[in-house]
Amino acid sequence: MARVVLGVCGGIAAYKAVEVCRRLVDAGVHVAPVLTDDAQRFVGAVTFSALASEPAHTSLFDGPEPIPHTRLGQQADLVVVAPATAKLLGKYAAGISDDLLTATLLATRAPVLVCPAMHTEMWEHPAVQENLATLRRRGVHVLEPATGRLAGGDVGAGRLADPADVADTVLALLGARGGPLAGVRVLVTAGGTREPLDPVRFIGNRSSGKMGYAVAAAALRRGARVTLVTTQGRPAPAGVDVVRVETAQEVHDAVLARLDATDVLVMAAAVADFRPKAAAGQKIKKGEGVPEVVLEPTPDVLAAVAGRRRRDQVVVGFAAETERLLEHARDKLERKRLDLIVANDVSAPDSGFEVDTNRAVLLDAHGGTEALPLMSKDDLAGVICDRIAALHSSAGAGPSYDSAAPAQEDPDE
Ligand code: CTP
């Protein structure tokens, strides 16, 4: 049975931690609650003791054990702090351990998830954001707060994530979640690549990465173990392993290095087809005249994957087109030996880069075509993941491509 320490801080959202506790216990997790002094001003320890798997812990010194933080920290498979106040984040980032919860956080080697909740002004304060950035850099998972009603009738960002989402994220981090993609290893690429011209300039594209991030979140919600290879700086959903990349070559290398340990690959990144043959070592100066930039092809990631994939793997590509959508998409599906391609017309105002909606057509390797209505990128990601789950459960049995035959184009090989 997985063991989780549930840290609760003193914020109005502390009452929601009771629901998190109940949901985790219902899911079969052993929950050890640790309450700060301030938390007990909002919710009583008795409530947690009644619902959790062991009595609530409230003090470094007053309990029956001489050193409770080391036992709690060492035995935990995961520590979750919900709600995490600005004070807790500050102390944790600074390595201060002046109570049972902060001492447990420093005494554990288990993954840690913090779920911040505070007023918008506090949430947006640079001190809080810098502390979070420090924690993220150290590998702490962060479940971002939602926007909604806050204490005192205010509305804004800083509301504790929904208790169901907190519990789901804990279960995903424990690898203990059910769902149609439970335990499936999904690798998603996102964002547009940047090909350097010189140390300050690059050739890029308009991809925002929204679709790839949405697919990563949807796969996570369905129980998958998700890795996101992204060119974007913004944080990924808590529980997703993030690999930051910049160039087409880096996307290629990151994907191929992980291909064997991947069940499903979703190539949502807008990978450059060409890059400057030689990036200038120093900034190109205007006075030196109009530069001539010679381009060369980048490696085609999906073509390289096509030559190495296993029959039981599911490979999904995207086709962003401005004309003859279905014809181009079907051609890519076959050339790159995909199981599924998501085609969309990026010249339509509601279906391209940077917007939150998409109008896509799904084409599969059996000749199937499914035209989807206009929907949010989040909803489309859900549909894609449902199709992926069906393909994955029948993978190996389907008309998968024979990886022995080389793909039609693979400048990398
Ligand atoms: N792709 C890739 N490696 C590249 C370029 C694209 O793996 N070097 C992937 C994309 O992530 C996408 C799919 O291939 O899933 C189709 O990308 P797209 O740019 O539409 O196709 P191209 O093969 O580049 O064809 P064209 O530029 O002629 O449309």
Short mmCIF file of C-alpha atoms in Angstrom, two decimals, residues 34-247:
data_model
loop_
_atom_site.label_atom_id
_atom_site.label_comp_id
_atom_site.label_asym_id
_atom_site.label_seq_id
_atom_site.Cartn_x
_atom_site.Cartn_y
_atom_site.Cartn_z
CA VAL A 34 0.67 16.38 9.31
CA LEU A 35 -0.95 19.63 10.42
CA THR A 36 0.81 22.89 11.14
CA ASP A 37 -0.26 24.94 14.18
CA ASP A 38 -2.02 27.41 11.90
CA ALA A 39 -3.84 24.59 10.07
CA GLN A 40 -5.43 23.61 13.38
CA ARG A 41 -6.94 27.09 13.66
CA PHE A 42 -9.00 26.17 10.57
CA VAL A 43 -9.61 22.41 10.95
CA GLY A 44 -9.25 20.16 13.96
CA ALA A 45 -6.74 17.33 14.11
CA VAL A 46 -9.57 15.03 15.26
CA THR A 47 -11.24 15.34 11.86
CA PHE A 48 -8.12 14.09 10.10
CA SER A 49 -7.46 11.41 12.72
CA ALA A 50 -10.96 10.06 12.15
CA LEU A 51 -10.60 9.90 8.38
CA ALA A 52 -6.91 9.12 7.80
CA SER A 53 -4.97 5.88 8.14
CA GLU A 54 -3.18 6.99 11.31
CA PRO A 55 -3.72 9.76 13.88
CA ALA A 56 -2.89 13.28 12.73
CA HIS A 57 0.62 14.49 13.61
CA THR A 58 0.92 18.03 14.85
CA SER A 59 4.21 18.47 16.65
CA LEU A 60 7.90 17.68 16.43
CA PHE A 61 8.10 17.27 20.21
CA ASP A 62 4.79 16.49 21.87
CA GLY A 63 3.84 13.19 20.21
CA PRO A 64 4.71 9.66 21.37
CA GLU A 65 7.66 9.37 18.93
CA PRO A 66 10.99 11.10 19.62
CA ILE A 67 11.78 11.88 15.96
CA PRO A 68 8.53 11.67 14.00
CA HIS A 69 9.74 13.66 10.99
CA THR A 70 12.41 11.16 9.96
CA ARG A 71 10.02 8.21 10.16
CA LEU A 72 7.35 10.09 8.26
CA GLY A 73 9.81 11.34 5.66
CA GLN A 74 11.60 8.02 5.17
CA GLN A 75 8.47 5.88 4.97
CA ALA A 76 6.60 8.17 2.58
CA ASP A 77 6.21 7.26 -1.08
CA LEU A 78 5.04 10.83 -1.63
CA VAL A 79 4.53 13.99 0.39
CA VAL A 80 1.71 16.31 -0.67
CA VAL A 81 1.10 19.72 0.88
CA ALA A 82 -2.45 21.00 0.33
CA PRO A 83 -3.01 23.82 0.88
CA ALA A 84 0.56 25.14 0.71
CA THR A 85 0.68 28.72 2.00
CA ALA A 86 3.18 31.41 0.96
CA LYS A 87 4.89 30.88 4.34
CA LEU A 88 5.32 27.14 3.77
CA LEU A 89 6.71 27.67 0.25
CA GLY A 90 9.16 30.27 1.57
CA LYS A 91 10.38 28.07 4.40
CA TYR A 92 10.67 25.00 2.18
CA ALA A 93 12.58 26.90 -0.53
CA ALA A 94 14.93 28.32 2.12
CA GLY A 95 15.46 24.94 3.82
CA ILE A 96 14.01 26.09 7.16
CA SER A 97 12.66 23.24 9.28
CA ASP A 98 11.06 24.77 12.35
CA ASP A 99 8.01 22.53 12.65
CA LEU A 100 6.99 18.95 11.91
CA LEU A 101 5.82 19.58 8.34
CA THR A 102 8.91 21.48 7.17
CA ALA A 103 11.19 18.99 8.97
CA THR A 104 9.40 16.12 7.21
CA LEU A 105 9.81 17.88 3.86
CA LEU A 106 13.56 18.10 4.39
CA ALA A 107 13.79 14.55 5.77
CA THR A 108 12.18 12.86 2.78
CA ARG A 109 13.65 11.59 -0.48
CA ALA A 110 10.18 10.87 -1.85
CA PRO A 111 8.57 13.01 -4.57
CA VAL A 112 6.86 16.10 -3.19
CA LEU A 113 3.74 17.81 -4.55
CA VAL A 114 2.80 21.28 -3.34
CA CYS A 115 -0.65 22.71 -4.00
CA PRO A 116 -0.46 26.46 -3.32
CA ALA A 117 -3.50 28.42 -2.16
CA MET A 118 -3.49 32.08 -1.23
CA HIS A 119 -4.89 35.45 -2.20
CA THR A 120 -4.09 36.62 -5.74
CA GLU A 121 -1.78 39.43 -4.58
CA MET A 122 0.27 36.96 -2.55
CA TRP A 123 0.26 34.34 -5.33
CA GLU A 124 1.57 36.88 -7.83
CA HIS A 125 4.21 38.32 -5.47
CA PRO A 126 7.70 37.83 -6.93
CA ALA A 127 8.90 36.30 -3.65
CA VAL A 128 6.30 33.52 -3.91
CA GLN A 129 6.93 32.96 -7.62
CA GLU A 130 10.69 32.84 -7.10
CA ASN A 131 10.31 30.36 -4.26
CA LEU A 132 8.15 28.18 -6.51
CA ALA A 133 10.70 28.41 -9.31
CA THR A 134 13.39 27.28 -6.86
CA LEU A 135 11.28 24.35 -5.72
CA ARG A 136 10.45 23.37 -9.30
CA ARG A 137 14.14 23.45 -10.19
CA ARG A 138 14.74 20.98 -7.35
CA GLY A 139 12.13 18.63 -8.79
CA VAL A 140 9.18 19.53 -6.57
CA HIS A 141 5.86 19.07 -8.38
CA VAL A 142 3.49 22.02 -8.29
CA LEU A 143 -0.27 21.79 -8.79
CA GLU A 144 -1.14 25.35 -9.76
CA PRO A 145 -4.05 27.03 -8.02
CA ALA A 146 -7.27 27.64 -9.89
CA THR A 147 -9.01 30.95 -10.53
CA GLY A 148 -12.26 31.50 -8.68
CA ARG A 149 -13.82 32.71 -5.44
CA LEU A 150 -11.37 33.41 -2.65
CA ALA A 151 -11.88 34.15 1.02
CA GLY A 152 -13.54 37.49 1.75
CA GLY A 153 -15.57 37.46 -1.48
CA ASP A 154 -12.66 38.28 -3.79
CA VAL A 155 -12.29 36.53 -7.11
CA GLY A 156 -8.94 35.70 -8.73
CA ALA A 157 -6.07 33.26 -9.07
CA GLY A 158 -4.95 31.49 -5.92
CA ARG A 159 -7.82 29.15 -5.09
CA LEU A 160 -6.67 25.65 -4.10
CA ALA A 161 -6.99 23.20 -6.99
CA ASP A 162 -10.10 21.05 -6.77
CA PRO A 163 -9.65 18.28 -4.14
CA ALA A 164 -10.44 15.67 -6.84
CA ASP A 165 -7.58 17.07 -8.96
CA VAL A 166 -5.22 17.07 -5.96
CA ALA A 167 -6.06 13.42 -5.22
CA ASP A 168 -5.81 12.50 -8.92
CA THR A 169 -2.40 14.14 -9.20
CA VAL A 170 -1.16 12.30 -6.11
CA LEU A 171 -2.35 9.00 -7.57
CA ALA A 172 -0.76 9.81 -10.93
CA LEU A 173 2.57 10.58 -9.23
CA LEU A 174 2.32 7.30 -7.35
CA GLY A 175 1.62 5.54 -10.64
CA ALA A 176 -1.43 4.14 -8.92
CA ARG A 177 -4.18 5.65 -10.98
CA GLY A 178 -6.71 3.81 -13.04
CA GLY A 179 -8.08 5.05 -16.32
CA PRO A 180 -7.95 4.01 -19.96
CA LEU A 181 -4.22 4.83 -20.17
CA ALA A 182 -3.27 3.52 -16.70
CA GLY A 183 0.47 2.90 -16.56
CA VAL A 184 0.93 3.62 -20.29
CA ARG A 185 4.12 5.56 -21.04
CA VAL A 186 3.18 8.51 -23.22
CA LEU A 187 5.78 10.82 -24.77
CA VAL A 188 4.42 14.13 -26.09
CA THR A 189 6.35 16.82 -27.94
CA ALA A 190 5.14 20.42 -27.88
CA GLY A 191 5.96 23.86 -29.22
CA GLY A 192 7.84 25.26 -32.16
CA THR A 193 11.57 24.64 -32.51
CA ARG A 194 14.13 27.47 -32.68
CA GLU A 195 17.04 27.11 -35.05
CA PRO A 196 19.86 29.54 -34.19
CA LEU A 197 21.18 32.02 -36.75
CA ASP A 198 23.60 33.58 -34.29
CA PRO A 199 23.74 33.80 -30.47
CA VAL A 200 20.77 36.20 -30.35
CA ARG A 201 18.56 35.25 -33.33
CA PHE A 202 16.75 32.16 -34.45
CA ILE A 203 14.38 30.88 -37.11
CA GLY A 204 11.17 29.87 -35.37
CA ASN A 205 7.48 29.35 -36.01
CA ARG A 206 4.18 30.39 -34.50
CA SER A 207 3.39 27.22 -32.57
CA SER A 208 2.47 28.03 -28.95
CA GLY A 209 2.63 24.45 -27.68
CA LYS A 210 -0.96 24.66 -26.38
CA MET A 211 -2.07 21.49 -28.19
CA GLY A 212 0.87 19.43 -26.91
CA TYR A 213 0.38 20.64 -23.32
CA ALA A 214 -3.33 19.82 -23.58
CA VAL A 215 -2.53 16.28 -24.82
CA ALA A 216 -0.04 15.81 -21.94
CA ALA A 217 -2.68 16.89 -19.40
CA ALA A 218 -5.40 14.71 -20.98
CA ALA A 219 -3.12 11.65 -21.03
CA LEU A 220 -2.19 12.27 -17.39
CA ARG A 221 -5.88 12.48 -16.44
CA ARG A 222 -6.38 9.09 -18.08
CA GLY A 223 -3.70 7.52 -15.90
CA ALA A 224 -0.69 7.68 -18.25
CA ARG A 225 2.92 8.27 -17.19
CA VAL A 226 3.67 11.33 -19.27
CA THR A 227 6.93 12.84 -20.50
CA LEU A 228 6.71 16.20 -22.27
CA VAL A 229 9.53 17.23 -24.60
CA THR A 230 8.89 20.94 -25.00
CA THR A 231 10.44 24.08 -26.43
CA GLN A 232 8.18 26.20 -24.20
CA GLY A 233 9.17 27.62 -20.83
CA ARG A 234 5.77 27.47 -19.17
CA PRO A 235 5.19 24.88 -16.46
CA ALA A 236 3.65 21.55 -17.37
CA PRO A 237 0.85 19.92 -15.36
CA ALA A 238 2.09 18.51 -12.04
CA GLY A 239 3.12 14.91 -12.47
CA VAL A 240 4.48 15.32 -16.00
CA ASP A 241 8.22 14.75 -16.55
CA VAL A 242 9.52 17.71 -18.53
CA VAL A 243 12.44 17.72 -20.96
CA ARG A 244 13.30 21.19 -22.28
CA VAL A 245 14.64 21.41 -25.81
CA GLU A 246 15.13 24.09 -28.41
CA THR A 247 16.13 22.77 -31.83
#
